[in-house]
Amino acid sequence: MTSEITLIANPTAGRGRGARAAEPAADALRRAGFGVRSVVGADAADALGQARKAVAEGTGALVAVGGDGMVSLALQAVAGTGTPLGVVAVGTGNDFARATGLPIREPAAAGEAIARALTEDSVREIDLGRVGDRWFGTVLASGFDSRVNDRGNRLRWPTGRLRYDVAMLAELAALRPIPYRISLDGGPETEIEATLVAVGNGTSYGGGMRICADADLDDGRFDVCVVGPCSRTTLLRVFPRVYRGSHTGHPVVTVHRAASITLAADGITGYADGEPLGPLPLTARTERRALRLLSPR
């Protein structure tokens, strides 16, 4: 393994934490004897292009500094290549780091953990989800949650996370069941009505909402959480339980396990790792051991 490591950062992640976190992480790697090349793209496309170039040129590892959006970008560069990924999680949600047990908002500790994993050649091979040529590590969202994302992304005021709170209130007012067509593992298509369908490679999204609480990154299957038709009152009662993962015991919730799923519904956008995938229908598949994650013993 080459001793040069590529560090790719999102300086705006976590309200500026990304910019402040890059240097402590890089310092930890340098103290361990690794050369560090830092990459900051002019935009997401430029950053991804530089990350892919570094992987093609044989970098020893790609280290993503930022939130789940930066991890998602890094996955597109390293998935299936054999190049290991390190994560310095300093964003708002950090759901990938939660799912994999990595340090959160501790950039120096994260950098030291990555350096230790590189020195010990300690790599965890984990599954990823894939939709077409897009990879994801945590959850594919569709339905009520993706409608909140759609509306929040359209709002210009208020700013920050508050706009998604406003978007959620608006979507609650307009709540109605969504007709889905679902096929698991290439089986027959089933028509259901649901409030949302979440496809979990990892356990959580939205900064710790454990929508797919029992998802396993190593089992080759998604956990598919279906929240059936429900009233606003029921949804508001179930929602707080998502943070504990206890919502799966509610009668309106069912969980299925499958290595692939095709989801179809009119007017619904799919989001994976918080990033838009595009309108349904979409087919997602698990790819076994597609990512080599730097994780110390």
mmCIF file of C-alpha atoms in Angstrom:
data_model
loop_
_atom_site.group_PDB
_atom_site.id
_atom_site.type_symbol
_atom_site.label_atom_id
_atom_site.label_comp_id
_atom_site.label_asym_id
_atom_site.label_seq_id
_atom_site.Cartn_x
_atom_site.Cartn_y
_atom_site.Cartn_z
ATOM 1 C CA MET A 1 0.000 0.000 0.000
ATOM 2 C CA THR A 2 1.326 3.433 -0.909
ATOM 3 C CA SER A 3 1.970 5.738 2.032
ATOM 4 C CA GLU A 4 0.238 8.690 0.352
ATOM 5 C CA ILE A 5 -3.344 9.190 1.499
ATOM 6 C CA THR A 6 -5.885 11.409 -0.241
ATOM 7 C CA LEU A 7 -8.060 13.518 2.038
ATOM 8 C CA ILE A 8 -11.203 14.971 0.503
ATOM 9 C CA ALA A 9 -13.061 17.581 2.516
ATOM 10 C CA ASN A 10 -16.291 19.512 2.452
ATOM 11 C CA PRO A 11 -15.356 22.824 4.111
ATOM 12 C CA THR A 12 -19.020 23.785 4.619
ATOM 13 C CA ALA A 13 -20.108 20.532 6.328
ATOM 14 C CA GLY A 14 -21.576 20.886 9.802
ATOM 15 C CA ARG A 15 -21.704 24.698 9.625
ATOM 16 C CA GLY A 16 -17.970 24.971 9.028
ATOM 17 C CA ARG A 17 -16.800 21.952 11.023
ATOM 18 C CA GLY A 18 -15.518 20.373 7.810
ATOM 19 C CA ALA A 19 -12.912 23.099 7.295
ATOM 20 C CA ARG A 20 -11.780 22.942 10.940
ATOM 21 C CA ALA A 21 -11.692 19.136 11.001
ATOM 22 C CA ALA A 22 -9.480 18.523 7.986
ATOM 23 C CA GLU A 23 -6.240 19.644 9.614
ATOM 24 C CA PRO A 24 -6.403 17.609 12.871
ATOM 25 C CA ALA A 25 -7.227 14.501 10.827
ATOM 26 C CA ALA A 26 -4.369 15.194 8.398
ATOM 27 C CA ASP A 27 -1.972 15.856 11.301
ATOM 28 C CA ALA A 28 -2.789 12.481 12.848
ATOM 29 C CA LEU A 29 -2.032 10.730 9.561
ATOM 30 C CA ARG A 30 1.247 12.620 9.103
ATOM 31 C CA ARG A 31 2.370 11.763 12.644
ATOM 32 C CA ALA A 32 1.843 8.113 11.760
ATOM 33 C CA GLY A 33 4.178 8.503 8.774
ATOM 34 C CA PHE A 34 1.683 8.922 5.947
ATOM 35 C CA GLY A 35 1.852 11.571 3.287
ATOM 36 C CA VAL A 36 -1.414 13.460 2.894
ATOM 37 C CA ARG A 37 -2.717 15.073 -0.261
ATOM 38 C CA SER A 38 -5.770 17.270 0.355
ATOM 39 C CA VAL A 39 -8.509 17.741 -2.238
ATOM 40 C CA VAL A 40 -11.202 20.413 -2.089
ATOM 41 C CA GLY A 41 -13.333 20.486 -5.238
ATOM 42 C CA ALA A 42 -14.802 23.628 -6.738
ATOM 43 C CA ASP A 43 -18.138 21.768 -6.571
ATOM 44 C CA ALA A 44 -19.361 18.218 -6.023
ATOM 45 C CA ALA A 45 -18.650 17.119 -9.603
ATOM 46 C CA ASP A 46 -15.109 18.477 -9.444
ATOM 47 C CA ALA A 47 -14.470 16.855 -6.058
ATOM 48 C CA LEU A 48 -15.728 13.504 -7.341
ATOM 49 C CA GLY A 49 -13.551 13.785 -10.438
ATOM 50 C CA GLN A 50 -10.478 14.450 -8.300
ATOM 51 C CA ALA A 51 -11.340 11.594 -5.943
ATOM 52 C CA ARG A 52 -11.728 9.161 -8.837
ATOM 53 C CA LYS A 53 -8.428 10.355 -10.302
ATOM 54 C CA ALA A 54 -6.658 9.727 -6.987
ATOM 55 C CA VAL A 55 -8.130 6.214 -6.789
ATOM 56 C CA ALA A 56 -7.123 5.470 -10.381
ATOM 57 C CA GLU A 57 -3.577 6.651 -9.641
ATOM 58 C CA GLY A 58 -3.289 4.245 -6.710
ATOM 59 C CA THR A 59 -3.759 6.317 -3.566
ATOM 60 C CA GLY A 60 -3.349 4.272 -0.410
ATOM 61 C CA ALA A 61 -6.754 5.346 0.878
ATOM 62 C CA LEU A 62 -9.411 7.973 0.388
ATOM 63 C CA VAL A 63 -10.445 9.809 3.552
ATOM 64 C CA ALA A 64 -13.758 11.712 3.487
ATOM 65 C CA VAL A 65 -14.025 14.671 5.884
ATOM 66 C CA GLY A 66 -17.558 16.002 6.256
ATOM 67 C CA GLY A 67 -21.059 14.648 6.610
ATOM 68 C CA ASP A 68 -23.062 11.935 4.913
ATOM 69 C CA GLY A 69 -23.048 13.908 1.661
ATOM 70 C CA MET A 70 -19.250 13.765 1.511
ATOM 71 C CA VAL A 71 -19.267 10.073 2.433
ATOM 72 C CA SER A 72 -21.777 9.483 -0.376
ATOM 73 C CA LEU A 73 -19.504 11.278 -2.827
ATOM 74 C CA ALA A 74 -16.500 9.247 -1.673
ATOM 75 C CA LEU A 75 -18.431 5.989 -2.080
ATOM 76 C CA GLN A 76 -18.890 6.763 -5.768
ATOM 77 C CA ALA A 77 -15.095 6.868 -6.108
ATOM 78 C CA VAL A 78 -14.036 3.842 -4.053
ATOM 79 C CA ALA A 79 -16.903 1.315 -4.162
ATOM 80 C CA GLY A 80 -15.830 -1.894 -5.847
ATOM 81 C CA THR A 81 -12.247 -0.676 -6.417
ATOM 82 C CA GLY A 82 -10.440 -2.157 -3.419
ATOM 83 C CA THR A 83 -9.227 1.288 -2.306
ATOM 84 C CA PRO A 84 -10.080 1.640 1.387
ATOM 85 C CA LEU A 85 -12.212 4.481 2.728
ATOM 86 C CA GLY A 86 -11.634 6.412 5.925
ATOM 87 C CA VAL A 87 -14.338 8.644 7.403
ATOM 88 C CA VAL A 88 -13.927 11.752 9.550
ATOM 89 C CA ALA A 89 -17.569 12.407 10.426
ATOM 90 C CA VAL A 90 -18.158 16.082 11.225
ATOM 91 C CA GLY A 91 -21.447 16.784 9.453
ATOM 92 C CA THR A 92 -24.950 17.302 10.768
ATOM 93 C CA GLY A 93 -26.334 13.777 10.458
ATOM 94 C CA ASN A 94 -23.335 11.408 10.349
ATOM 95 C CA ASP A 95 -25.541 8.351 9.911
ATOM 96 C CA PHE A 96 -22.888 6.330 8.078
ATOM 97 C CA ALA A 97 -20.491 6.795 10.990
ATOM 98 C CA ARG A 98 -23.254 5.840 13.447
ATOM 99 C CA ALA A 99 -23.939 2.630 11.542
ATOM 100 C CA THR A 100 -20.269 1.651 11.442
ATOM 101 C CA GLY A 101 -19.286 2.687 14.966
ATOM 102 C CA LEU A 102 -16.817 5.389 13.908
ATOM 103 C CA PRO A 103 -16.035 8.556 15.918
ATOM 104 C CA ILE A 104 -18.499 11.423 15.430
ATOM 105 C CA ARG A 105 -17.415 15.086 15.577
ATOM 106 C CA GLU A 106 -14.024 14.076 16.957
ATOM 107 C CA PRO A 107 -11.712 14.770 13.998
ATOM 108 C CA ALA A 108 -8.439 14.134 15.811
ATOM 109 C CA ALA A 109 -9.717 10.819 17.206
ATOM 110 C CA ALA A 110 -11.082 9.849 13.796
ATOM 111 C CA GLY A 111 -7.746 10.665 12.145
ATOM 112 C CA GLU A 112 -5.883 8.612 14.737
ATOM 113 C CA ALA A 113 -8.280 5.685 14.224
ATOM 114 C CA ILE A 114 -7.732 5.822 10.458
ATOM 115 C CA ALA A 115 -3.943 5.957 10.912
ATOM 116 C CA ARG A 116 -4.108 2.966 13.274
ATOM 117 C CA ALA A 117 -6.262 1.010 10.819
ATOM 118 C CA LEU A 118 -3.823 1.751 7.987
ATOM 119 C CA THR A 119 -0.835 0.734 10.102
ATOM 120 C CA GLU A 120 -2.526 -2.480 11.241
ATOM 121 C CA ASP A 121 -4.070 -3.141 7.810
ATOM 122 C CA SER A 122 -7.402 -3.301 9.624
ATOM 123 C CA VAL A 123 -10.164 -3.158 7.022
ATOM 124 C CA ARG A 124 -13.829 -4.075 7.424
ATOM 125 C CA GLU A 125 -15.549 -5.244 4.266
ATOM 126 C CA ILE A 126 -19.179 -4.091 4.250
ATOM 127 C CA ASP A 127 -22.130 -4.197 1.893
ATOM 128 C CA LEU A 128 -23.407 -1.244 -0.076
ATOM 129 C CA GLY A 129 -26.669 -0.548 -1.844
ATOM 130 C CA ARG A 130 -26.673 0.270 -5.532
ATOM 131 C CA VAL A 131 -29.217 1.947 -7.803
ATOM 132 C CA GLY A 132 -27.927 1.963 -11.365
ATOM 133 C CA ASP A 133 -24.432 3.435 -11.053
ATOM 134 C CA ARG A 134 -25.127 5.153 -7.714
ATOM 135 C CA TRP A 135 -23.917 3.595 -4.477
ATOM 136 C CA PHE A 136 -25.301 4.206 -0.997
ATOM 137 C CA GLY A 137 -24.301 3.182 2.489
ATOM 138 C CA THR A 138 -27.258 4.000 4.734
ATOM 139 C CA VAL A 139 -30.924 4.315 3.712
ATOM 140 C CA LEU A 140 -32.927 4.816 0.527
ATOM 141 C CA ALA A 141 -35.966 6.914 1.454
ATOM 142 C CA SER A 142 -39.231 7.187 -0.432
ATOM 143 C CA GLY A 143 -42.640 8.560 0.461
ATOM 144 C CA PHE A 144 -43.455 10.985 3.269
ATOM 145 C CA ASP A 145 -39.773 11.470 4.181
ATOM 146 C CA SER A 146 -38.681 12.099 0.592
ATOM 147 C CA ARG A 147 -41.577 14.531 0.123
ATOM 148 C CA VAL A 148 -40.283 16.455 3.145
ATOM 149 C CA ASN A 149 -36.860 16.543 1.478
ATOM 150 C CA ASP A 150 -38.384 17.727 -1.799
ATOM 151 C CA ARG A 151 -40.300 20.525 -0.113
ATOM 152 C CA GLY A 152 -37.387 21.510 2.136
ATOM 153 C CA ASN A 153 -35.039 21.733 -0.837
ATOM 154 C CA ARG A 154 -37.469 24.099 -2.578
ATOM 155 C CA LEU A 155 -37.767 26.463 0.381
ATOM 156 C CA ARG A 156 -35.559 29.547 0.460
ATOM 157 C CA TRP A 157 -36.678 30.553 3.928
ATOM 158 C CA PRO A 158 -36.153 29.653 6.683
ATOM 159 C CA THR A 159 -32.583 28.416 6.334
ATOM 160 C CA GLY A 160 -30.757 25.453 7.839
ATOM 161 C CA ARG A 161 -32.531 22.512 9.447
ATOM 162 C CA LEU A 162 -35.499 24.702 10.356
ATOM 163 C CA ARG A 163 -36.695 24.670 6.772
ATOM 164 C CA TYR A 164 -37.123 20.886 6.986
ATOM 165 C CA ASP A 165 -39.191 21.301 10.148
ATOM 166 C CA VAL A 166 -41.419 23.696 8.205
ATOM 167 C CA ALA A 167 -41.522 21.246 5.302
ATOM 168 C CA MET A 168 -42.532 18.415 7.642
ATOM 169 C CA LEU A 169 -45.441 20.434 9.045
ATOM 170 C CA ALA A 170 -46.615 21.213 5.508
ATOM 171 C CA GLU A 171 -46.408 17.566 4.455
ATOM 172 C CA LEU A 172 -48.249 16.468 7.600
ATOM 173 C CA ALA A 173 -51.089 18.773 6.647
ATOM 174 C CA ALA A 174 -51.200 17.138 3.209
ATOM 175 C CA LEU A 175 -50.663 13.571 4.480
ATOM 176 C CA ARG A 176 -52.249 10.868 2.379
ATOM 177 C CA PRO A 177 -51.397 7.222 1.607
ATOM 178 C CA ILE A 178 -49.210 6.569 -1.430
ATOM 179 C CA PRO A 179 -50.021 3.695 -3.822
ATOM 180 C CA TYR A 180 -46.810 1.648 -4.261
ATOM 181 C CA ARG A 181 -45.903 -1.271 -6.460
ATOM 182 C CA ILE A 182 -43.162 -3.351 -4.854
ATOM 183 C CA SER A 183 -41.178 -6.396 -5.926
ATOM 184 C CA LEU A 184 -38.723 -8.136 -3.588
ATOM 185 C CA ASP A 185 -35.882 -10.281 -4.927
ATOM 186 C CA GLY A 186 -37.379 -10.325 -8.420
ATOM 187 C CA GLY A 187 -40.647 -11.801 -7.190
ATOM 188 C CA PRO A 188 -44.181 -10.836 -8.196
ATOM 189 C CA GLU A 189 -45.166 -7.192 -7.964
ATOM 190 C CA THR A 190 -47.371 -6.340 -4.989
ATOM 191 C CA GLU A 191 -49.612 -3.282 -4.781
ATOM 192 C CA ILE A 192 -49.799 -1.641 -1.365
ATOM 193 C CA GLU A 193 -50.645 1.723 0.147
ATOM 194 C CA ALA A 194 -48.060 3.177 2.502
ATOM 195 C CA THR A 195 -46.948 6.384 4.151
ATOM 196 C CA LEU A 196 -43.314 5.609 3.355
ATOM 197 C CA VAL A 197 -40.979 2.809 2.344
ATOM 198 C CA ALA A 198 -37.374 2.953 3.587
ATOM 199 C CA VAL A 199 -34.719 0.573 2.261
ATOM 200 C CA GLY A 200 -31.901 0.178 4.762
ATOM 201 C CA ASN A 201 -28.394 -1.002 4.099
ATOM 202 C CA GLY A 202 -27.556 0.859 7.320
ATOM 203 C CA THR A 203 -29.797 1.570 10.256
ATOM 204 C CA SER A 204 -30.495 5.296 10.292
ATOM 205 C CA TYR A 205 -31.033 8.507 8.372
ATOM 206 C CA GLY A 206 -31.785 12.109 9.236
ATOM 207 C CA GLY A 207 -29.244 12.299 12.046
ATOM 208 C CA GLY A 208 -30.065 9.216 14.103
ATOM 209 C CA MET A 209 -33.602 8.227 13.088
ATOM 210 C CA ARG A 210 -33.252 4.428 13.285
ATOM 211 C CA ILE A 211 -35.851 3.725 10.622
ATOM 212 C CA CYS A 212 -34.263 0.351 9.752
ATOM 213 C CA ALA A 213 -33.116 -0.389 13.289
ATOM 214 C CA ASP A 214 -31.960 -3.977 12.725
ATOM 215 C CA ALA A 215 -30.241 -3.540 9.361
ATOM 216 C CA ASP A 216 -26.924 -5.398 9.147
ATOM 217 C CA LEU A 217 -24.121 -4.078 6.945
ATOM 218 C CA ASP A 218 -22.692 -7.569 6.508
ATOM 219 C CA ASP A 219 -25.667 -9.816 5.717
ATOM 220 C CA GLY A 220 -26.191 -9.159 1.990
ATOM 221 C CA ARG A 221 -29.773 -7.973 2.496
ATOM 222 C CA PHE A 222 -31.676 -4.757 2.959
ATOM 223 C CA ASP A 223 -34.116 -4.195 5.775
ATOM 224 C CA VAL A 224 -37.223 -2.734 4.115
ATOM 225 C CA CYS A 225 -39.350 -0.737 6.553
ATOM 226 C CA VAL A 226 -42.909 -0.095 5.397
ATOM 227 C CA VAL A 227 -45.011 2.387 7.342
ATOM 228 C CA GLY A 228 -48.555 1.684 6.250
ATOM 229 C CA PRO A 229 -51.407 4.139 5.828
ATOM 230 C CA CYS A 230 -51.931 6.121 9.014
ATOM 231 C CA SER A 231 -53.473 9.287 10.342
ATOM 232 C CA ARG A 232 -51.483 12.361 11.288
ATOM 233 C CA THR A 233 -52.115 11.522 14.937
ATOM 234 C CA THR A 234 -50.705 8.005 14.540
ATOM 235 C CA LEU A 235 -47.677 9.225 12.595
ATOM 236 C CA LEU A 236 -46.908 11.796 15.283
ATOM 237 C CA ARG A 237 -47.158 9.087 17.931
ATOM 238 C CA VAL A 238 -44.921 6.675 16.041
ATOM 239 C CA PHE A 239 -42.359 9.257 14.935
ATOM 240 C CA PRO A 240 -40.550 9.763 18.300
ATOM 241 C CA ARG A 241 -40.061 5.999 18.563
ATOM 242 C CA VAL A 242 -37.923 6.027 15.408
ATOM 243 C CA TYR A 243 -34.982 7.459 17.370
ATOM 244 C CA ARG A 244 -35.021 4.380 19.616
ATOM 245 C CA GLY A 245 -35.825 1.967 16.817
ATOM 246 C CA SER A 246 -38.878 0.762 18.739
ATOM 247 C CA HIS A 247 -41.340 1.880 16.027
ATOM 248 C CA THR A 248 -40.976 -1.530 14.362
ATOM 249 C CA GLY A 249 -43.249 -2.983 17.047
ATOM 250 C CA HIS A 250 -46.156 -0.732 16.083
ATOM 251 C CA PRO A 251 -48.965 -2.471 14.110
ATOM 252 C CA VAL A 252 -48.717 0.052 11.262
ATOM 253 C CA VAL A 253 -45.049 -0.895 10.617
ATOM 254 C CA THR A 254 -43.801 -4.006 8.812
ATOM 255 C CA VAL A 255 -40.217 -4.994 8.016
ATOM 256 C CA HIS A 256 -39.062 -7.229 5.157
ATOM 257 C CA ARG A 257 -35.593 -8.452 4.189
ATOM 258 C CA ALA A 258 -34.435 -8.744 0.604
ATOM 259 C CA ALA A 259 -31.263 -8.516 -1.472
ATOM 260 C CA SER A 260 -33.043 -6.450 -4.120
ATOM 261 C CA ILE A 261 -36.175 -4.336 -4.351
ATOM 262 C CA THR A 262 -38.022 -2.522 -7.091
ATOM 263 C CA LEU A 263 -40.132 0.409 -5.920
ATOM 264 C CA ALA A 264 -42.667 2.223 -8.082
ATOM 265 C CA ALA A 265 -44.967 5.098 -7.130
ATOM 266 C CA ASP A 266 -46.151 8.110 -9.069
ATOM 267 C CA GLY A 267 -44.712 11.482 -8.153
ATOM 268 C CA ILE A 268 -42.219 10.161 -5.571
ATOM 269 C CA THR A 269 -38.496 10.906 -5.530
ATOM 270 C CA GLY A 270 -35.988 8.454 -4.085
ATOM 271 C CA TYR A 271 -33.227 9.745 -1.811
ATOM 272 C CA ALA A 272 -30.216 7.698 -0.701
ATOM 273 C CA ASP A 273 -27.729 8.893 1.936
ATOM 274 C CA GLY A 274 -29.767 12.112 1.855
ATOM 275 C CA GLU A 275 -28.975 12.719 -1.833
ATOM 276 C CA PRO A 276 -31.643 12.666 -4.583
ATOM 277 C CA LEU A 277 -31.597 9.605 -6.834
ATOM 278 C CA GLY A 278 -34.472 10.582 -9.079
ATOM 279 C CA PRO A 279 -38.115 9.635 -9.484
ATOM 280 C CA LEU A 280 -39.446 6.158 -8.852
ATOM 281 C CA PRO A 281 -39.494 3.474 -10.228
ATOM 282 C CA LEU A 282 -36.065 2.483 -8.919
ATOM 283 C CA THR A 283 -34.392 -0.873 -8.392
ATOM 284 C CA ALA A 284 -31.904 -1.179 -5.533
ATOM 285 C CA ARG A 285 -29.559 -4.121 -5.012
ATOM 286 C CA THR A 286 -27.159 -5.065 -2.266
ATOM 287 C CA GLU A 287 -23.552 -5.552 -3.331
ATOM 288 C CA ARG A 288 -21.695 -7.830 -0.947
ATOM 289 C CA ARG A 289 -18.430 -6.514 0.483
ATOM 290 C CA ALA A 290 -18.337 -3.642 -2.007
ATOM 291 C CA LEU A 291 -16.537 -1.299 0.415
ATOM 292 C CA ARG A 292 -13.291 -1.685 2.317
ATOM 293 C CA LEU A 293 -13.751 0.549 5.356
ATOM 294 C CA LEU A 294 -10.797 1.572 7.518
ATOM 295 C CA SER A 295 -11.869 0.500 10.996
ATOM 296 C CA PRO A 296 -9.317 -0.266 13.730
ATOM 297 C CA ARG A 297 -9.633 -3.436 15.732
#
